[in-house]
mmCIF file of C-alpha atoms and ligand atoms in Angstrom:
data_model
loop_
_atom_site.group_PDB
_atom_site.id
_atom_site.type_symbol
_atom_site.label_atom_id
_atom_site.label_comp_id
_atom_site.label_asym_id
_atom_site.label_seq_id
_atom_site.Cartn_x
_atom_site.Cartn_y
_atom_site.Cartn_z
ATOM 1 C CA MET A 1 45.767 -83.494 211.585
ATOM 2 C CA SER A 2 48.542 -81.236 212.867
ATOM 3 C CA ASP A 3 48.458 -77.641 211.666
ATOM 4 C CA GLY A 4 52.227 -77.410 212.111
ATOM 5 C CA PHE A 5 52.033 -75.122 215.137
ATOM 6 C CA ASP A 6 52.181 -77.997 217.600
ATOM 7 C CA SER A 7 54.934 -80.020 215.840
ATOM 8 C CA ALA A 8 58.696 -79.778 216.684
ATOM 9 C CA PRO A 9 59.098 -77.634 219.811
ATOM 10 C CA PRO A 10 61.396 -74.660 219.093
ATOM 11 C CA SER A 11 64.305 -73.635 221.309
ATOM 12 C CA ASP A 12 65.182 -70.026 222.113
ATOM 13 C CA GLN A 13 67.993 -70.337 219.513
ATOM 14 C CA ASP A 14 65.273 -70.448 216.865
ATOM 15 C CA VAL A 15 63.719 -67.197 218.065
ATOM 16 C CA TYR A 16 64.630 -64.020 216.177
ATOM 17 C CA ASP A 17 64.290 -60.537 217.658
ATOM 18 C CA ILE A 18 62.516 -59.302 214.548
ATOM 19 C CA THR A 19 61.115 -61.046 211.500
ATOM 20 C CA ILE A 20 60.323 -58.881 208.529
ATOM 21 C CA VAL A 21 57.646 -60.124 206.139
ATOM 22 C CA GLY A 22 58.438 -58.759 202.682
ATOM 23 C CA ALA A 23 61.782 -57.808 201.103
ATOM 24 C CA GLY A 24 60.565 -54.689 199.323
ATOM 25 C CA PRO A 25 62.405 -51.394 199.937
ATOM 26 C CA THR A 26 60.604 -50.993 203.275
ATOM 27 C CA GLY A 27 61.535 -54.465 204.524
ATOM 28 C CA LEU A 28 65.146 -54.121 203.357
ATOM 29 C CA PHE A 29 65.662 -50.778 205.054
ATOM 30 C CA ALA A 30 63.968 -52.094 208.199
ATOM 31 C CA ALA A 31 66.497 -54.944 208.173
ATOM 32 C CA PHE A 32 69.306 -52.385 208.068
ATOM 33 C CA TYR A 33 67.904 -50.473 211.051
ATOM 34 C CA ALA A 34 67.191 -53.657 212.975
ATOM 35 C CA GLY A 35 70.819 -54.677 212.385
ATOM 36 C CA LEU A 36 72.000 -51.290 213.576
ATOM 37 C CA ARG A 37 70.023 -51.930 216.788
ATOM 38 C CA GLU A 38 71.765 -55.310 217.116
ATOM 39 C CA MET A 39 68.593 -57.304 216.628
ATOM 40 C CA LYS A 40 68.748 -60.854 215.305
ATOM 41 C CA THR A 41 66.902 -60.311 212.040
ATOM 42 C CA LYS A 42 65.148 -62.501 209.512
ATOM 43 C CA ILE A 43 63.503 -61.371 206.262
ATOM 44 C CA ILE A 44 60.938 -63.623 204.623
ATOM 45 C CA GLU A 45 59.916 -63.010 201.012
ATOM 46 C CA ALA A 46 57.407 -64.813 198.809
ATOM 47 C CA LEU A 47 59.532 -64.277 195.691
ATOM 48 C CA PRO A 48 63.001 -65.738 195.021
ATOM 49 C CA GLU A 49 64.496 -62.217 194.949
ATOM 50 C CA PRO A 50 64.384 -58.971 196.951
ATOM 51 C CA GLY A 51 62.991 -55.631 195.807
ATOM 52 C CA GLY A 52 59.194 -55.922 195.896
ATOM 53 C CA GLN A 53 57.471 -53.713 193.329
ATOM 54 C CA LEU A 54 60.809 -52.245 192.186
ATOM 55 C CA ALA A 55 62.142 -55.660 191.159
ATOM 56 C CA VAL A 56 58.905 -57.014 189.757
ATOM 57 C CA LEU A 57 57.047 -54.081 188.227
ATOM 58 C CA TYR A 58 59.658 -51.516 187.157
ATOM 59 C CA PRO A 59 63.270 -52.714 187.517
ATOM 60 C CA GLU A 60 64.550 -50.593 184.604
ATOM 61 C CA LYS A 61 62.693 -47.380 185.442
ATOM 62 C CA LEU A 62 64.451 -44.358 186.867
ATOM 63 C CA ILE A 63 63.258 -43.086 190.232
ATOM 64 C CA TYR A 64 63.715 -39.379 190.900
ATOM 65 C CA ASP A 65 62.473 -38.983 194.462
ATOM 66 C CA VAL A 66 64.917 -41.018 196.531
ATOM 67 C CA PRO A 67 66.797 -38.594 198.813
ATOM 68 C CA GLY A 68 70.403 -38.080 197.826
ATOM 69 C CA HIS A 69 69.978 -39.478 194.304
ATOM 70 C CA SER A 70 69.073 -37.132 191.465
ATOM 71 C CA LYS A 71 67.930 -40.342 189.775
ATOM 72 C CA ILE A 72 68.438 -44.022 190.350
ATOM 73 C CA MET A 73 67.292 -47.083 188.441
ATOM 74 C CA ALA A 74 64.905 -49.221 190.508
ATOM 75 C CA LYS A 75 67.060 -52.360 190.294
ATOM 76 C CA ASP A 76 70.139 -50.369 191.351
ATOM 77 C CA LEU A 77 68.296 -49.054 194.399
ATOM 78 C CA VAL A 78 67.386 -52.623 195.362
ATOM 79 C CA ALA A 79 71.017 -53.727 194.987
ATOM 80 C CA ALA A 80 72.157 -50.768 197.127
ATOM 81 C CA LEU A 81 69.622 -51.603 199.851
ATOM 82 C CA VAL A 82 70.700 -55.249 199.922
ATOM 83 C CA ASP A 83 74.307 -54.113 200.099
ATOM 84 C CA GLN A 84 73.520 -51.693 202.932
ATOM 85 C CA CYS A 85 71.917 -54.296 205.172
ATOM 86 C CA ALA A 86 74.520 -56.985 204.308
ATOM 87 C CA LEU A 87 76.678 -55.320 206.975
ATOM 88 C CA PHE A 88 74.498 -56.950 209.620
ATOM 89 C CA GLU A 89 74.028 -60.278 207.828
ATOM 90 C CA PRO A 90 70.274 -60.709 208.229
ATOM 91 C CA THR A 91 68.876 -64.168 207.484
ATOM 92 C CA TYR A 92 66.999 -64.210 204.164
ATOM 93 C CA VAL A 93 64.282 -66.737 203.484
ATOM 94 C CA TYR A 94 62.993 -66.660 199.926
ATOM 95 C CA GLU A 95 60.055 -68.313 198.208
ATOM 96 C CA GLN A 96 57.976 -68.523 201.347
ATOM 97 C CA ARG A 97 54.685 -66.735 201.704
ATOM 98 C CA ILE A 98 53.736 -66.334 205.341
ATOM 99 C CA ASP A 99 50.214 -67.617 205.703
ATOM 100 C CA ASP A 100 49.545 -67.530 209.411
ATOM 101 C CA LEU A 101 50.661 -65.769 212.556
ATOM 102 C CA ARG A 102 49.947 -66.527 216.183
ATOM 103 C CA GLN A 103 51.384 -66.189 219.661
ATOM 104 C CA ILE A 104 52.993 -69.202 221.353
ATOM 105 C CA GLU A 105 55.213 -69.894 224.356
ATOM 106 C CA VAL A 106 58.864 -70.839 223.812
ATOM 107 C CA GLN A 107 60.634 -71.760 227.050
ATOM 108 C CA GLY A 108 58.356 -69.515 229.066
ATOM 109 C CA GLU A 109 58.634 -66.573 226.662
ATOM 110 C CA SER A 110 55.663 -65.421 224.622
ATOM 111 C CA VAL A 111 56.761 -65.142 220.959
ATOM 112 C CA TRP A 112 55.139 -64.902 217.548
ATOM 113 C CA ALA A 113 55.067 -67.965 215.302
ATOM 114 C CA LEU A 114 54.870 -67.330 211.565
ATOM 115 C CA GLN A 115 53.809 -70.215 209.433
ATOM 116 C CA ASN A 116 54.034 -71.237 205.883
ATOM 117 C CA HIS A 117 53.642 -74.699 204.439
ATOM 118 C CA HIS A 118 57.442 -75.290 204.385
ATOM 119 C CA GLU A 119 58.552 -74.062 207.759
ATOM 120 C CA MET A 120 57.783 -72.297 211.053
ATOM 121 C CA HIS A 121 59.536 -69.097 212.102
ATOM 122 C CA TYR A 122 59.688 -67.689 215.633
ATOM 123 C CA SER A 123 60.152 -64.077 216.536
ATOM 124 C CA ARG A 124 59.805 -61.660 219.429
ATOM 125 C CA THR A 125 58.530 -58.958 217.075
ATOM 126 C CA VAL A 126 57.283 -58.930 213.482
ATOM 127 C CA LEU A 127 57.350 -56.148 210.921
ATOM 128 C CA ILE A 128 54.902 -56.595 208.074
ATOM 129 C CA GLY A 129 56.301 -54.853 204.992
ATOM 130 C CA GLY A 130 53.979 -56.697 202.645
ATOM 131 C CA GLY A 131 53.315 -53.792 200.265
ATOM 132 C CA ILE A 132 50.437 -54.581 197.931
ATOM 133 C CA GLY A 133 50.694 -58.277 198.784
ATOM 134 C CA ALA A 134 52.759 -61.351 198.063
ATOM 135 C CA PHE A 135 53.822 -61.512 194.432
ATOM 136 C CA VAL A 136 53.377 -64.691 192.423
ATOM 137 C CA PRO A 137 54.316 -65.109 188.757
ATOM 138 C CA ASN A 138 51.521 -65.380 186.200
ATOM 139 C CA ARG A 139 51.647 -68.992 185.049
ATOM 140 C CA LEU A 140 50.780 -70.281 181.598
ATOM 141 C CA ASP A 141 48.031 -72.858 181.606
ATOM 142 C CA VAL A 142 49.069 -74.865 178.523
ATOM 143 C CA PRO A 143 49.557 -78.635 178.237
ATOM 144 C CA GLY A 144 52.853 -79.719 179.800
ATOM 145 C CA ALA A 145 53.601 -76.416 181.582
ATOM 146 C CA ALA A 146 52.726 -77.609 185.096
ATOM 147 C CA GLU A 147 54.386 -81.002 184.532
ATOM 148 C CA PHE A 148 57.719 -79.444 183.526
ATOM 149 C CA GLU A 149 57.703 -76.522 186.013
ATOM 150 C CA ASN A 150 61.174 -76.354 187.597
ATOM 151 C CA ARG A 151 62.198 -79.326 185.409
ATOM 152 C CA GLY A 152 63.104 -77.310 182.338
ATOM 153 C CA LEU A 153 60.279 -74.784 182.451
ATOM 154 C CA HIS A 154 60.939 -71.811 184.729
ATOM 155 C CA TYR A 155 59.281 -68.599 185.839
ATOM 156 C CA PHE A 156 62.507 -67.299 187.446
ATOM 157 C CA VAL A 157 66.207 -67.723 186.799
ATOM 158 C CA LYS A 158 67.817 -68.353 190.168
ATOM 159 C CA ASP A 159 71.018 -69.719 188.730
ATOM 160 C CA LYS A 160 72.307 -69.272 185.170
ATOM 161 C CA ARG A 161 74.402 -72.437 185.180
ATOM 162 C CA PRO A 162 71.649 -74.899 184.159
ATOM 163 C CA PHE A 163 71.148 -72.821 180.980
ATOM 164 C CA ARG A 164 74.738 -73.194 179.735
ATOM 165 C CA GLY A 165 74.821 -74.457 176.157
ATOM 166 C CA LYS A 166 71.036 -74.915 176.104
ATOM 167 C CA ARG A 167 68.457 -74.036 173.476
ATOM 168 C CA ILE A 168 66.067 -71.714 175.299
ATOM 169 C CA LEU A 169 62.605 -70.445 174.472
ATOM 170 C CA VAL A 170 61.792 -67.204 176.326
ATOM 171 C CA VAL A 171 58.135 -66.133 176.522
ATOM 172 C CA GLY A 172 57.176 -62.505 177.258
ATOM 173 C CA GLY A 173 57.529 -58.905 176.131
ATOM 174 C CA GLY A 174 58.488 -56.937 179.240
ATOM 175 C CA ASP A 175 61.768 -55.919 180.845
ATOM 176 C CA THR A 176 62.287 -59.259 182.552
ATOM 177 C CA ALA A 177 61.918 -61.346 179.381
ATOM 178 C CA VAL A 178 64.158 -59.033 177.341
ATOM 179 C CA ASP A 179 66.763 -58.715 180.116
ATOM 180 C CA TRP A 180 67.038 -62.490 180.489
ATOM 181 C CA CYS A 181 67.445 -62.916 176.728
ATOM 182 C CA LEU A 182 70.343 -60.461 176.827
ATOM 183 C CA ASN A 183 71.779 -61.902 180.012
ATOM 184 C CA LEU A 184 71.740 -65.481 178.729
ATOM 185 C CA ARG A 185 72.768 -64.798 175.136
ATOM 186 C CA ASP A 186 76.445 -65.680 175.620
ATOM 187 C CA TRP A 187 75.529 -68.522 177.906
ATOM 188 C CA ALA A 188 72.889 -70.402 175.936
ATOM 189 C CA SER A 189 73.552 -72.061 172.573
ATOM 190 C CA ASP A 190 70.449 -70.547 171.048
ATOM 191 C CA ILE A 191 67.615 -68.282 172.260
ATOM 192 C CA THR A 192 64.199 -67.684 170.714
ATOM 193 C CA LEU A 193 61.934 -65.004 172.182
ATOM 194 C CA ILE A 194 58.216 -65.194 171.469
ATOM 195 C CA HIS A 195 55.726 -62.483 172.372
ATOM 196 C CA ARG A 196 51.996 -62.537 171.655
ATOM 197 C CA ARG A 197 51.944 -58.911 170.455
ATOM 198 C CA ASP A 198 54.377 -56.757 168.495
ATOM 199 C CA GLY A 199 54.625 -54.024 171.164
ATOM 200 C CA PHE A 200 57.266 -54.623 173.821
ATOM 201 C CA ARG A 201 57.053 -53.055 177.300
ATOM 202 C CA ALA A 202 60.816 -53.241 177.818
ATOM 203 C CA HIS A 203 63.283 -50.384 178.138
ATOM 204 C CA GLU A 204 64.196 -48.831 174.763
ATOM 205 C CA ALA A 205 67.940 -49.365 175.181
ATOM 206 C CA SER A 206 67.405 -53.066 175.983
ATOM 207 C CA LEU A 207 65.164 -53.447 172.939
ATOM 208 C CA ALA A 208 67.805 -51.904 170.695
ATOM 209 C CA GLU A 209 70.346 -54.348 172.115
ATOM 210 C CA LEU A 210 67.917 -57.235 171.566
ATOM 211 C CA GLN A 211 67.371 -56.279 167.944
ATOM 212 C CA ALA A 212 71.115 -56.063 167.318
ATOM 213 C CA SER A 213 71.667 -59.495 168.881
ATOM 214 C CA PRO A 214 71.416 -62.929 167.210
ATOM 215 C CA ILE A 215 68.349 -63.746 169.363
ATOM 216 C CA ASP A 216 65.439 -64.890 167.210
ATOM 217 C CA VAL A 217 62.539 -62.552 168.062
ATOM 218 C CA MET A 218 59.104 -63.784 166.968
ATOM 219 C CA THR A 219 56.163 -61.445 167.562
ATOM 220 C CA PHE A 220 52.519 -62.586 167.471
ATOM 221 C CA TRP A 221 53.591 -66.085 168.543
ATOM 222 C CA GLN A 222 52.459 -67.806 171.727
ATOM 223 C CA LEU A 223 53.225 -71.013 173.553
ATOM 224 C CA GLU A 224 50.751 -73.812 172.873
ATOM 225 C CA SER A 225 52.256 -76.870 174.571
ATOM 226 C CA VAL A 226 55.413 -78.354 176.117
ATOM 227 C CA ARG A 227 56.551 -81.960 175.683
ATOM 228 C CA GLY A 228 59.282 -84.211 176.995
ATOM 229 C CA ASN A 229 61.488 -86.877 175.446
ATOM 230 C CA GLY A 230 61.542 -90.566 176.359
ATOM 231 C CA ASP A 231 63.675 -89.745 179.441
ATOM 232 C CA GLY A 232 61.063 -87.308 180.750
ATOM 233 C CA GLU A 233 63.242 -84.263 179.942
ATOM 234 C CA LEU A 234 61.723 -81.187 178.357
ATOM 235 C CA ALA A 235 62.486 -81.488 174.648
ATOM 236 C CA GLN A 236 59.974 -79.742 172.414
ATOM 237 C CA VAL A 237 57.377 -76.993 172.370
ATOM 238 C CA THR A 238 54.605 -76.083 169.962
ATOM 239 C CA ILE A 239 54.093 -72.391 169.305
ATOM 240 C CA GLN A 240 51.263 -70.741 167.394
ATOM 241 C CA GLU A 241 51.039 -67.577 165.293
ATOM 242 C CA SER A 242 48.058 -65.781 166.845
ATOM 243 C CA ARG A 243 46.737 -64.148 163.624
ATOM 244 C CA SER A 244 47.092 -66.989 161.083
ATOM 245 C CA GLY A 245 46.811 -69.918 163.516
ATOM 246 C CA GLU A 246 49.959 -71.490 161.983
ATOM 247 C CA THR A 247 51.752 -73.793 164.414
ATOM 248 C CA ARG A 248 55.416 -74.801 164.614
ATOM 249 C CA ASP A 249 57.337 -77.307 166.699
ATOM 250 C CA LEU A 250 60.658 -76.158 168.173
ATOM 251 C CA ASP A 251 63.273 -78.401 169.761
ATOM 252 C CA VAL A 252 64.320 -76.718 173.007
ATOM 253 C CA ASP A 253 65.999 -77.705 176.269
ATOM 254 C CA ALA A 254 64.489 -75.011 178.479
ATOM 255 C CA VAL A 255 61.547 -72.618 178.562
ATOM 256 C CA LEU A 256 61.622 -69.378 180.523
ATOM 257 C CA ILE A 257 58.260 -67.671 181.022
ATOM 258 C CA ASN A 258 58.233 -64.002 182.068
ATOM 259 C CA ILE A 259 54.682 -62.777 181.654
ATOM 260 C CA GLY A 260 54.255 -60.645 184.751
ATOM 261 C CA PHE A 261 53.114 -61.079 188.300
ATOM 262 C CA LYS A 262 50.035 -60.681 190.394
ATOM 263 C CA ALA A 263 49.957 -59.590 194.020
ATOM 264 C CA ALA A 264 47.443 -60.543 196.698
ATOM 265 C CA LEU A 265 47.325 -59.571 200.363
ATOM 266 C CA GLY A 266 45.788 -63.006 200.867
ATOM 267 C CA PRO A 267 45.994 -64.388 204.382
ATOM 268 C CA ILE A 268 47.428 -61.230 206.000
ATOM 269 C CA THR A 269 43.879 -59.931 206.377
ATOM 270 C CA ASP A 270 42.982 -62.982 208.523
ATOM 271 C CA TRP A 271 45.677 -62.515 211.184
ATOM 272 C CA GLY A 272 43.465 -60.622 213.627
ATOM 273 C CA LEU A 273 44.992 -57.287 212.654
ATOM 274 C CA GLU A 274 42.849 -54.174 212.668
ATOM 275 C CA LEU A 275 42.516 -53.056 209.060
ATOM 276 C CA ALA A 276 41.981 -49.484 207.876
ATOM 277 C CA ASP A 277 40.435 -50.811 204.655
ATOM 278 C CA LYS A 278 40.859 -53.909 202.465
ATOM 279 C CA ARG A 279 44.487 -53.090 201.580
ATOM 280 C CA HIS A 280 45.889 -51.409 204.683
ATOM 281 C CA ILE A 281 46.755 -52.410 208.234
ATOM 282 C CA ARG A 282 45.980 -49.782 210.866
ATOM 283 C CA VAL A 283 49.067 -48.719 212.862
ATOM 284 C CA ASP A 284 49.792 -46.139 215.561
ATOM 285 C CA GLY A 285 52.521 -43.501 215.461
ATOM 286 C CA PHE A 286 55.146 -46.165 216.309
ATOM 287 C CA MET A 287 53.923 -48.277 213.365
ATOM 288 C CA GLU A 288 52.565 -50.838 215.802
ATOM 289 C CA THR A 289 49.353 -52.675 214.978
ATOM 290 C CA ASN A 290 46.622 -53.643 217.431
ATOM 291 C CA LEU A 291 48.657 -56.826 218.179
ATOM 292 C CA PRO A 292 51.552 -56.117 220.576
ATOM 293 C CA GLY A 293 54.943 -56.555 218.909
ATOM 294 C CA ILE A 294 53.469 -56.715 215.396
ATOM 295 C CA PHE A 295 54.422 -53.681 213.330
ATOM 296 C CA ALA A 296 53.548 -52.707 209.763
ATOM 297 C CA ALA A 297 55.257 -50.203 207.466
ATOM 298 C CA GLY A 298 55.341 -49.076 203.856
ATOM 299 C CA ASP A 299 52.517 -49.450 201.347
ATOM 300 C CA ILE A 300 50.607 -51.869 203.559
ATOM 301 C CA ALA A 301 50.398 -49.534 206.572
ATOM 302 C CA ALA A 302 47.854 -46.821 207.345
ATOM 303 C CA VAL A 303 48.876 -44.579 210.224
ATOM 304 C CA GLU A 304 46.035 -43.596 212.551
ATOM 305 C CA GLY A 305 44.879 -40.036 211.811
ATOM 306 C CA SER A 306 46.693 -39.907 208.458
ATOM 307 C CA GLU A 307 46.335 -41.264 204.935
ATOM 308 C CA PRO A 308 48.735 -43.723 203.247
ATOM 309 C CA LEU A 309 51.291 -42.031 201.009
ATOM 310 C CA ASN A 310 52.580 -44.988 199.034
ATOM 311 C CA LEU A 311 56.125 -43.918 198.265
ATOM 312 C CA ILE A 312 59.524 -45.478 198.830
ATOM 313 C CA VAL A 313 60.649 -42.621 201.053
ATOM 314 C CA THR A 314 57.583 -42.960 203.307
ATOM 315 C CA GLY A 315 58.335 -46.664 203.686
ATOM 316 C CA PHE A 316 61.955 -45.886 204.617
ATOM 317 C CA ALA A 317 60.920 -43.496 207.410
ATOM 318 C CA GLN A 318 58.264 -45.898 208.673
ATOM 319 C CA ALA A 319 60.775 -48.768 208.579
ATOM 320 C CA ALA A 320 63.161 -46.781 210.800
ATOM 321 C CA ILE A 321 60.383 -45.934 213.276
ATOM 322 C CA ALA A 322 59.097 -49.527 213.365
ATOM 323 C CA ALA A 323 62.530 -51.143 213.787
ATOM 324 C CA ASN A 324 63.453 -48.795 216.649
ATOM 325 C CA ALA A 325 60.078 -49.292 218.328
ATOM 326 C CA ALA A 326 60.506 -53.067 217.923
ATOM 327 C CA ARG A 327 63.873 -52.770 219.682
ATOM 328 C CA GLN A 328 62.056 -51.340 222.701
ATOM 329 C CA ARG A 329 59.523 -54.168 222.575
ATOM 330 C CA VAL A 330 62.365 -56.687 222.712
ATOM 331 C CA ASP A 331 64.111 -54.798 225.516
ATOM 332 C CA PRO A 332 61.898 -52.278 227.320
ATOM 333 C CA LYS A 333 65.005 -50.651 228.818
ATOM 334 C CA ALA A 334 66.385 -49.807 225.360
ATOM 335 C CA ARG A 335 65.971 -46.246 224.112
ATOM 336 C CA LEU A 336 63.760 -45.589 221.124
ATOM 337 C CA PHE A 337 66.335 -43.216 219.621
ATOM 338 C CA PRO A 338 69.118 -45.244 217.991
ATOM 339 C CA GLY A 339 71.763 -42.529 218.240
ATOM 340 C CA HIS A 340 73.418 -41.092 215.141
ATOM 341 C CA SER A 341 74.919 -43.604 212.743
ATOM 342 C CA SER A 342 77.611 -41.028 211.949
ATOM 343 C CA GLU A 343 78.963 -41.614 215.472
ATOM 344 C CA LEU A 344 79.518 -45.303 214.756
ATOM 345 C CA ARG A 345 82.498 -47.113 213.255
ATOM 346 C CA LEU A 346 80.937 -49.769 211.071
HETATM 347 C C1 FAD B 401 55.280 -48.576 188.144
HETATM 348 C C2 FAD B 401 55.549 -47.987 189.517
HETATM 349 C C3 FAD B 401 56.409 -46.915 189.636
HETATM 350 C C4 FAD B 401 56.673 -46.370 190.904
HETATM 351 N N1 FAD B 401 57.518 -45.298 190.993
HETATM 352 C C5 FAD B 401 57.804 -44.778 192.223
HETATM 353 C C6 FAD B 401 58.669 -43.645 192.345
HETATM 354 O O1 FAD B 401 59.164 -43.103 191.346
HETATM 355 N N2 FAD B 401 58.921 -43.180 193.601
HETATM 356 C C7 FAD B 401 58.375 -43.736 194.739
HETATM 357 O O2 FAD B 401 58.667 -43.290 195.842
HETATM 358 N N3 FAD B 401 57.534 -44.806 194.639
HETATM 359 C C8 FAD B 401 57.228 -45.328 193.419
HETATM 360 N N4 FAD B 401 56.369 -46.391 193.325
HETATM 361 C C9 FAD B 401 55.776 -46.932 194.576
HETATM 362 C C10 FAD B 401 56.783 -47.816 195.316
HETATM 363 O O3 FAD B 401 57.259 -48.837 194.452
HETATM 364 C C11 FAD B 401 56.138 -48.434 196.550
HETATM 365 O O4 FAD B 401 55.714 -47.381 197.416
HETATM 366 C C12 FAD B 401 57.146 -49.335 197.269
HETATM 367 O O5 FAD B 401 57.528 -50.424 196.450
HETATM 368 C C13 FAD B 401 56.537 -49.881 198.573
HETATM 369 O O6 FAD B 401 57.506 -50.681 199.171
HETATM 370 P P1 FAD B 401 57.112 -51.836 200.220
HETATM 371 O O7 FAD B 401 58.403 -52.462 200.618
HETATM 372 O O8 FAD B 401 56.237 -51.252 201.268
HETATM 373 O O9 FAD B 401 56.210 -52.867 199.392
HETATM 374 P P2 FAD B 401 56.524 -53.731 198.066
HETATM 375 O O10 FAD B 401 57.505 -53.055 197.206
HETATM 376 O O11 FAD B 401 55.177 -54.050 197.503
HETATM 377 O O12 FAD B 401 57.182 -55.063 198.630
HETATM 378 C C14 FAD B 401 56.441 -55.947 199.421
HETATM 379 C C15 FAD B 401 57.061 -57.336 199.359
HETATM 380 O O13 FAD B 401 56.425 -58.152 200.337
HETATM 381 C C16 FAD B 401 56.235 -59.466 199.809
HETATM 382 N N5 FAD B 401 55.138 -60.088 200.555
HETATM 383 C C17 FAD B 401 53.863 -59.640 200.705
HETATM 384 N N6 FAD B 401 53.143 -60.465 201.475
HETATM 385 C C18 FAD B 401 53.979 -61.465 201.853
HETATM 386 C C19 FAD B 401 53.805 -62.644 202.640
HETATM 387 N N7 FAD B 401 52.628 -62.948 203.232
HETATM 388 N N8 FAD B 401 54.891 -63.457 202.811
HETATM 389 C C20 FAD B 401 56.089 -63.174 202.212
HETATM 390 N N9 FAD B 401 56.291 -62.086 201.440
HETATM 391 C C21 FAD B 401 55.251 -61.227 201.264
HETATM 392 C C22 FAD B 401 55.922 -59.212 198.339
HETATM 393 O O14 FAD B 401 56.191 -60.375 197.541
HETATM 394 C C23 FAD B 401 56.850 -58.031 198.007
HETATM 395 O O15 FAD B 401 58.096 -58.463 197.505
HETATM 396 C C24 FAD B 401 56.059 -46.930 192.076
HETATM 397 C C25 FAD B 401 55.210 -48.029 191.954
HETATM 398 C C26 FAD B 401 54.939 -48.566 190.685
HETATM 399 C C27 FAD B 401 54.010 -49.744 190.572
#
């Protein structure tokens, strides 16, 4: 059976100068620098959105140690980073976890092939900005959930339009669940939020807004099962009160589950990279790994002779070093120093 690496032969048009694995703050800033160095850039992210830990774990928290900002909300920093690299129009690929990496020949040139079960990607250099690993949403293992996933039951909202005029059940008690309730309230015909506890982990201001809204908030209730109608469309759920065991059936058109994420480095550790420990890839002072042309930066990187300092600002500096060093790998005549951006007219 083909492993995908020997299928359709790529042309040099398919080969990027740099492919960045992970759209966390490190990957996004690396994309900006790679663009500044006129590299054809692709960013591949396991999730359907950019931002890494900032988007998934603390979107509504204020960050106080980003240079030039006395404080900035995590989701605003992500939006600003995306905006900053938009200038160079990098190619984004979402919802793909890179599972394998190896060197191949494309029209006589040795390039890196990155594989996932959807697609192959080809690149002269690779920057791994994988942070603490690829994020996947926690899924609910209740009858009907897998059957209706992406057919009425969702773990992400990629597009609000399918929710227009719908009766929605939202499950969860964190920022994401509460934010989507608020975001969809004027869009949906009716929203019910259930949470298995009475303590919410969402931002206080959002909770106040939720309480003042017509959204039906039911604490100590959890999802028991999901069912369809005769046409196979999601139509009804059963929910259960966790203390009394009482159950209720609700007629709904859509279910949105926001109950957190888990991250796993997964296959990255099998790519032949020298590891500093189970969570970190060993890199030199140019952020290059033991494999030529493969760089790592941010939370996933451990610089030889130093210790990881897992902060956004460290990732930014490492991203700049890695992208400029990658430029030299692509063109050995290029200078490492990019020049001052203040000299440019962008
Ligand atoms: C609650 C909390 C608060 C924090 N507060 C601060 C703070 O105030 N200041 C500060 O400086 N730092 C803070 N941090 C740390 C900061 O968030 C991290 O240092 C930063 O997110 C690291 O960025 P990164 O881009 O290296 O990795 P990440 O943010 O982890 O992003 C990595 C991305 O790579 C993707 N990915 C991984 N593997 C693959 C794969 N194989 N294929 C495709 N995609 C992949 C992941 O899905 C993820 O989106 C905080 C962290 C937490 C958890």
